[in-house]
Amino acid sequence: MLDGRATSSVGCSTAGVLTSSAMLAGGTSRAQSRLSSPTPQGTRGSGAGGRQRLDGKASSSSRPSSRSSSPARVFDARVMATAYRSGAGDGRSRAATRMRAGPWVGTSTTAGGNSRHLRGAGVKTRVLFGNDASAADIDDAIELEAPASVAKECFYEESYAATQRVRVANKLTMKVETNGVRYRVSVETDLASEHLLLHWGVAPTKEHWDQWMTPAENIRPPLTTETVGVCQTMFTQSQTGRMDEGKLNCVIEGNIIDGDYAINFVLFDKKLEQWLHQEKGGFFHVPLPQPPAPEFVTTTLSVVEEYEEEVEEIVYEEEEEDKPPTPAMAEDAVTVTTPDADETDGAVMFSFDEDEDATPSPDGLTSRVMAPPVDPQPLADKTDLGVFASGIQAMKKLLRGSTFDVEEVLAISETPTLIPLSAMDDVQATIEEKEEEIMPPVMNGPIEEPPVFEIEPVVEGPVAPPQPKTIKKMVKKLRTIQREVREALPVKLVEGSWVITNTIEEVVHNEKEVQYTIGALVEKDPKGGGVRLRVEAEVPWNLVLHWGIVPRGARADVWSLPPESWRPMGSSVYKDKACETPMKRFESSLYGLSTLNYVELELGNAPTAVRFVLKEANGTRWVDHNGDDFVIPMPEASAASSTLDAKSQQDMRDATDVAMAAVARAAEMNLNSIVEVADVAVLEPEVEKDVEVEVEVAPKPEISIMDDEDDEEEIVVAKAAPVIEGPELVEVDQAPDVVVAPPTPEPVPVPVKTASSRVTSAVGNGREILLQGFNWESSKSPSSWYANVENLADTIGRIGFTVIWLPPPTDSVSLEGYMPRDYYDLNSRYGTVDELKSLIKALRRNGVMSLGDAVLNHRCAHSQGPEGLWNQFGGKLAWDARAIVADDPNFGGKGSPSDGDFFHAAPNVDHSQSFVKADLEEWMQWLQKEVGYDGWRLDYVRGFWGGHVKDYMEATQPGFAVGEFWDALDYKYDAPEYNQDAHRQRIVNWINAAGGLAGAFDVTTKGILHAVFERQEYWRLSDKAGKPPGVMGWWPSRAVTFVENHDTGSTQGHWRFPRGKELQGYAYILTHPGTPTVFWDHIFDNNWGHLHEPIERMISIRKESGVHCRSTVSIVRCEQSVYAAVIDDNLLMKIGPGEFHADGAWKVALSGQDFCIWTKK
């Protein structure tokens, strides 16, 4: 598209008949538009190039709609015109009525299956023009007379249902009601949506009004689902009354006592995947009814509480002085000794002296009491120590039967000691053991009085009086206080009538799907008077037709500026590539018809196709076809008469120069059939048409061809060559006796690599004949395509093919293999890797080299990157965005800028990256070693510099290599320019950049052959230098000629060879230098059975005559209706309906419709 901006999201599909005009045809559509589903990275459906936009931007997404076809209705213009003028309807269809009321009116008759349309005479129409037209201006419309015109045949008609998203404003009403106990929130809108959701949550408090909390289950309406902490509720159609019909409504009810503060929400259209917010981008906020404020009462309560108070207290501390040693205790005395803390670490020593002679045993009580505890700890305080010591002393006396004084115990208890509490159990156990020893056995008899023990007092040293000290401490106390408590009384809600408490109105904008009808009608003049295209659009805006043409010979995705004579008045040029033509606007209130925009184009001798989109006048809205352009096919150009019918004086001069040069060469070879027609006729009778004559010719020995020695002589750079103007046209009454050929410019050689530095010539032995081994449908074969070709390997070799071009072998996004993904996965739709290996071995046994179709320009990614773009590759070659050129507009490449043209359907590989080139070279070498390929067919080499190809060829050293450099020819209006030097120069430049290590398909020659057969201008087959006009004439050994391939023909038909002229085309390329290619369908498809035997015979004649890739061509006839040439002085050929005769030195080898081939006798 040439809009310079991304299009709006529009979806179109063919549907029904031509808009509301019904296209004035009495039958169904003669051509069907093809719709393709978009893939993550595009498709190959439009040939090698995909869709091409000059703005560098991808079109927006679209939604295809269903398609149906129905025959158009035919009505009498007189009846319709009467109905229009009277304002009365007759019940006919709205579409037909509107068409008859429009500017293009008239009767429609059918004869012989062709619809002929006559513009009605005297029928007035009302037409509005420009941006000022509106419904209010219909009364001021201009009345036009529909002019009469010659009848035309309907060639093509189609209509499209265009679904477009337009931004519209919609009313959104939020109504809040309450009955005192419950609340009800109604959200109502006039949005036209099939699946509208309320995405909502609740705000708990006023302070947190912007929070979204999960709604309680008791307030969720039906058709509600919980998602990510909020709820989504589907809108339903309003049922409140007739006035609300067509509106969507959602109601939420809840209890006021629950205390929710508000409802927050946005809208979500699930079908269109649109989020709808406030105009400023925020969410919608609806406060809820709150319960009434409660009444409060105050109550005084007595409360007892605990508190802390600081008090002072006097305590006594003992002075730390050295105490005198304690005198030894008397017999039977108990001594409690408190050693220094640093000596015993808090332990307490006890000793029991029973008599003076007693010697304590180490295992006795003393040792056990003196043993330190496991976990020695001091006693809590002095009081505990005294109590403990007193108990010990009292127990001692009790056991001995003696008495003791309490004061003594108290005195002992005041002695500072350090007895750990954990030792008390051990002491008690010791006492119990001692008691058992002392207690006498129980005896039967009177109990003796126990002995009395006296305790001698223990003499202690003086004790220092304690010192008073004042300390402060916190004391907990209780107190009673009086406190006032404010309590809320329970709220009593009273249920009443429902009343509206709040109404909020907002405006929400969304994209709405609107369907428009677009129609196209192509009519052609059966007498060659040109083609008319009418485009109609039932769109309410003022429109501009943004259009261009696809010249003959150009790729289907090419836009070209139409010639000035084809542009209607008021048209303007857009970026030298397209034309913008204002469409006329027609409105009528008859039957409530809507606005119709239309335009008519007179296209003369038609191009291949017309591409267009619709643009809003002075606006930004666009309407396109399923995200692509509308492409309207045109009929084949009518053949010119047998007389010279050039378009301009310069063309006539060029044709005359060519013809004169050919006559001169014919005279030199004694083939001057123009001057001596009678003599030539006697020597060789004219061959009858449609009669095949075969003559056995002994084959000649093979001639060794050394390409490297002759390359520099072949190359001519057109840009450096001087421009030679032809001689002035001189009118003569009769043919001159001697005709001198015009001067021929000397070729200017281009420096190329010498033979010593060249790896391979890439043209085999110079006598190769190439077979394309598949068509566009081969990947859909029910059985393995590799196996099918292997079954024909013997036949392929027998016919004479020496090279076969096999389909792409790798894993691919597209069925046909031209969207490669994993290079090392060779299990494709054509068969398995083992079947491929078996096929190549079978071909090699029959002397046929195999070419792998290497798609190096682009590669489809396996996954999306961080930015959501498809630029992450998998498999063995796990590249990332660095492997994609930096200026690729669709896939976020991070490599270097591109050095070729973009392929928009997939990421373009950056061959300047060293890791990319190393990986691809290794992969190609692996294919040679693992699979067995002998050479390469390189796809879409326009996308990267030829120097990269040179590196790949040097790394793989193929036996044969050819690149696809498909470029549009140079056109002047609807006809190719006679001089196509600039076109073939671009191909030669690419071959030279590749170091001559690969040939190229001779697209220039194919385009010129199209013009020759479509326009019957055979004089185009010679350039001004008297050589073939294609790459064949400049660098024949690198020119791979062809008539058809899987892109131009087959089921794609992007540039189909003129029907019925195929044998003339093969008669030309199979007898001329270069490496000829035969398309699979033309030699093995039963639908082309009439071509099989003639092509086989032509291949045999080529081999028998020794024609090779550098054979010389002497053009001996090049006129309006005939072309003839001698090749290597061994073969003579003629094509065209004009007369040509050979002398007795030649014999007919093969002849057919408008062609004949002679060989030397």
PDB file of C-alpha atoms in Angstrom, residues 986-1073:
ATOM      1  CA  ARG A 986      20.665  -5.070 -12.681  1.00  0.00           C
ATOM      2  CA  ILE A 987      20.781  -8.835 -13.169  1.00  0.00           C
ATOM      3  CA  VAL A 988      24.288  -8.674 -14.656  1.00  0.00           C
ATOM      4  CA  ASN A 989      25.444  -6.539 -11.725  1.00  0.00           C
ATOM      5  CA  TRP A 990      24.259  -9.194  -9.304  1.00  0.00           C
ATOM      6  CA  ILE A 991      26.037 -11.965 -11.240  1.00  0.00           C
ATOM      7  CA  ASN A 992      29.193  -9.898 -11.269  1.00  0.00           C
ATOM      8  CA  ALA A 993      28.944  -9.243  -7.511  1.00  0.00           C
ATOM      9  CA  ALA A 994      28.714 -13.011  -7.047  1.00  0.00           C
ATOM     10  CA  GLY A 995      32.019 -13.312  -8.919  1.00  0.00           C
ATOM     11  CA  GLY A 996      30.334 -15.080 -11.821  1.00  0.00           C
ATOM     12  CA  LEU A 997      30.080 -18.161  -9.611  1.00  0.00           C
ATOM     13  CA  ALA A 998      26.306 -18.373 -10.143  1.00  0.00           C
ATOM     14  CA  GLY A 999      24.064 -17.708 -13.098  1.00  0.00           C
ATOM     15  CA  ALA A1000      20.678 -15.963 -12.956  1.00  0.00           C
ATOM     16  CA  PHE A1001      17.268 -16.607 -14.444  1.00  0.00           C
ATOM     17  CA  ASP A1002      16.879 -14.416 -17.522  1.00  0.00           C
ATOM     18  CA  VAL A1003      13.764 -12.535 -16.426  1.00  0.00           C
ATOM     19  CA  THR A1004      14.435  -9.889 -19.081  1.00  0.00           C
ATOM     20  CA  THR A1005      14.044 -12.405 -21.894  1.00  0.00           C
ATOM     21  CA  LYS A1006      10.824 -13.797 -20.398  1.00  0.00           C
ATOM     22  CA  GLY A1007       9.307 -10.303 -20.139  1.00  0.00           C
ATOM     23  CA  ILE A1008      10.213  -9.456 -23.711  1.00  0.00           C
ATOM     24  CA  LEU A1009       8.707 -12.730 -24.948  1.00  0.00           C
ATOM     25  CA  HIS A1010       5.473 -11.781 -23.166  1.00  0.00           C
ATOM     26  CA  ALA A1011       5.347  -8.482 -25.070  1.00  0.00           C
ATOM     27  CA  VAL A1012       6.230 -10.206 -28.322  1.00  0.00           C
ATOM     28  CA  PHE A1013       3.362 -12.679 -28.129  1.00  0.00           C
ATOM     29  CA  GLU A1014       0.783 -10.458 -26.409  1.00  0.00           C
ATOM     30  CA  ARG A1015       1.298  -7.541 -28.784  1.00  0.00           C
ATOM     31  CA  GLN A1016       2.678  -9.375 -31.835  1.00  0.00           C
ATOM     32  CA  GLU A1017       5.803  -7.252 -31.850  1.00  0.00           C
ATOM     33  CA  TYR A1018       8.543  -9.697 -32.822  1.00  0.00           C
ATOM     34  CA  TRP A1019      10.907  -6.822 -33.590  1.00  0.00           C
ATOM     35  CA  ARG A1020      11.514  -6.633 -29.836  1.00  0.00           C
ATOM     36  CA  LEU A1021      13.656  -9.805 -30.021  1.00  0.00           C
ATOM     37  CA  SER A1022      16.701  -7.826 -31.183  1.00  0.00           C
ATOM     38  CA  ASP A1023      18.404  -5.007 -29.375  1.00  0.00           C
ATOM     39  CA  LYS A1024      19.989  -2.093 -31.211  1.00  0.00           C
ATOM     40  CA  ALA A1025      23.233  -4.017 -31.437  1.00  0.00           C
ATOM     41  CA  GLY A1026      21.525  -6.848 -33.273  1.00  0.00           C
ATOM     42  CA  LYS A1027      21.849  -9.232 -30.330  1.00  0.00           C
ATOM     43  CA  PRO A1028      19.233 -10.945 -28.154  1.00  0.00           C
ATOM     44  CA  PRO A1029      17.730  -8.275 -25.858  1.00  0.00           C
ATOM     45  CA  GLY A1030      17.953 -10.164 -22.554  1.00  0.00           C
ATOM     46  CA  VAL A1031      20.793 -11.285 -20.323  1.00  0.00           C
ATOM     47  CA  MET A1032      21.339 -13.870 -23.049  1.00  0.00           C
ATOM     48  CA  GLY A1033      22.688 -11.093 -25.273  1.00  0.00           C
ATOM     49  CA  TRP A1034      25.223  -9.815 -22.722  1.00  0.00           C
ATOM     50  CA  TRP A1035      26.379 -12.770 -20.606  1.00  0.00           C
ATOM     51  CA  PRO A1036      24.877 -15.878 -22.238  1.00  0.00           C
ATOM     52  CA  SER A1037      26.816 -18.450 -20.212  1.00  0.00           C
ATOM     53  CA  ARG A1038      25.260 -17.071 -17.012  1.00  0.00           C
ATOM     54  CA  ALA A1039      21.767 -16.636 -18.482  1.00  0.00           C
ATOM     55  CA  VAL A1040      19.306 -19.361 -17.426  1.00  0.00           C
ATOM     56  CA  THR A1041      16.306 -18.890 -19.707  1.00  0.00           C
ATOM     57  CA  PHE A1042      12.789 -20.071 -18.906  1.00  0.00           C
ATOM     58  CA  VAL A1043       9.198 -19.838 -20.085  1.00  0.00           C
ATOM     59  CA  GLU A1044       7.326 -20.667 -16.857  1.00  0.00           C
ATOM     60  CA  ASN A1045       7.973 -21.699 -13.253  1.00  0.00           C
ATOM     61  CA  HIS A1046       6.069 -22.452 -10.054  1.00  0.00           C
ATOM     62  CA  ASP A1047       5.579 -18.727  -9.295  1.00  0.00           C
ATOM     63  CA  THR A1048       4.682 -17.389 -12.727  1.00  0.00           C
ATOM     64  CA  GLY A1049       2.526 -20.344 -13.759  1.00  0.00           C
ATOM     65  CA  SER A1050       1.165 -23.428 -12.003  1.00  0.00           C
ATOM     66  CA  THR A1051      -1.754 -22.613  -9.682  1.00  0.00           C
ATOM     67  CA  GLN A1052      -0.268 -19.266  -8.662  1.00  0.00           C
ATOM     68  CA  GLY A1053      -0.157 -17.643 -12.096  1.00  0.00           C
ATOM     69  CA  HIS A1054       1.612 -14.452 -11.008  1.00  0.00           C
ATOM     70  CA  TRP A1055       2.989 -13.883 -14.529  1.00  0.00           C
ATOM     71  CA  ARG A1056       1.558 -16.561 -16.723  1.00  0.00           C
ATOM     72  CA  PHE A1057       3.062 -17.035 -20.174  1.00  0.00           C
ATOM     73  CA  PRO A1058       0.656 -16.067 -22.994  1.00  0.00           C
ATOM     74  CA  ARG A1059      -1.597 -19.042 -23.488  1.00  0.00           C
ATOM     75  CA  GLY A1060      -1.072 -20.946 -26.715  1.00  0.00           C
ATOM     76  CA  LYS A1061       2.379 -19.429 -27.259  1.00  0.00           C
ATOM     77  CA  GLU A1062       4.351 -21.860 -25.102  1.00  0.00           C
ATOM     78  CA  LEU A1063       5.849 -23.819 -28.010  1.00  0.00           C
ATOM     79  CA  GLN A1064       7.039 -20.607 -29.649  1.00  0.00           C
ATOM     80  CA  GLY A1065       8.686 -19.701 -26.373  1.00  0.00           C
ATOM     81  CA  TYR A1066      10.447 -23.052 -26.085  1.00  0.00           C
ATOM     82  CA  ALA A1067      11.443 -22.911 -29.764  1.00  0.00           C
ATOM     83  CA  TYR A1068      13.239 -19.672 -28.897  1.00  0.00           C
ATOM     84  CA  ILE A1069      15.050 -20.622 -25.664  1.00  0.00           C
ATOM     85  CA  LEU A1070      15.925 -24.212 -26.701  1.00  0.00           C
ATOM     86  CA  THR A1071      17.627 -23.021 -29.886  1.00  0.00           C
ATOM     87  CA  HIS A1072      19.420 -19.987 -28.419  1.00  0.00           C
ATOM     88  CA  PRO A1073      22.455 -19.671 -26.131  1.00  0.00           C
TER      89      PRO A1073
END
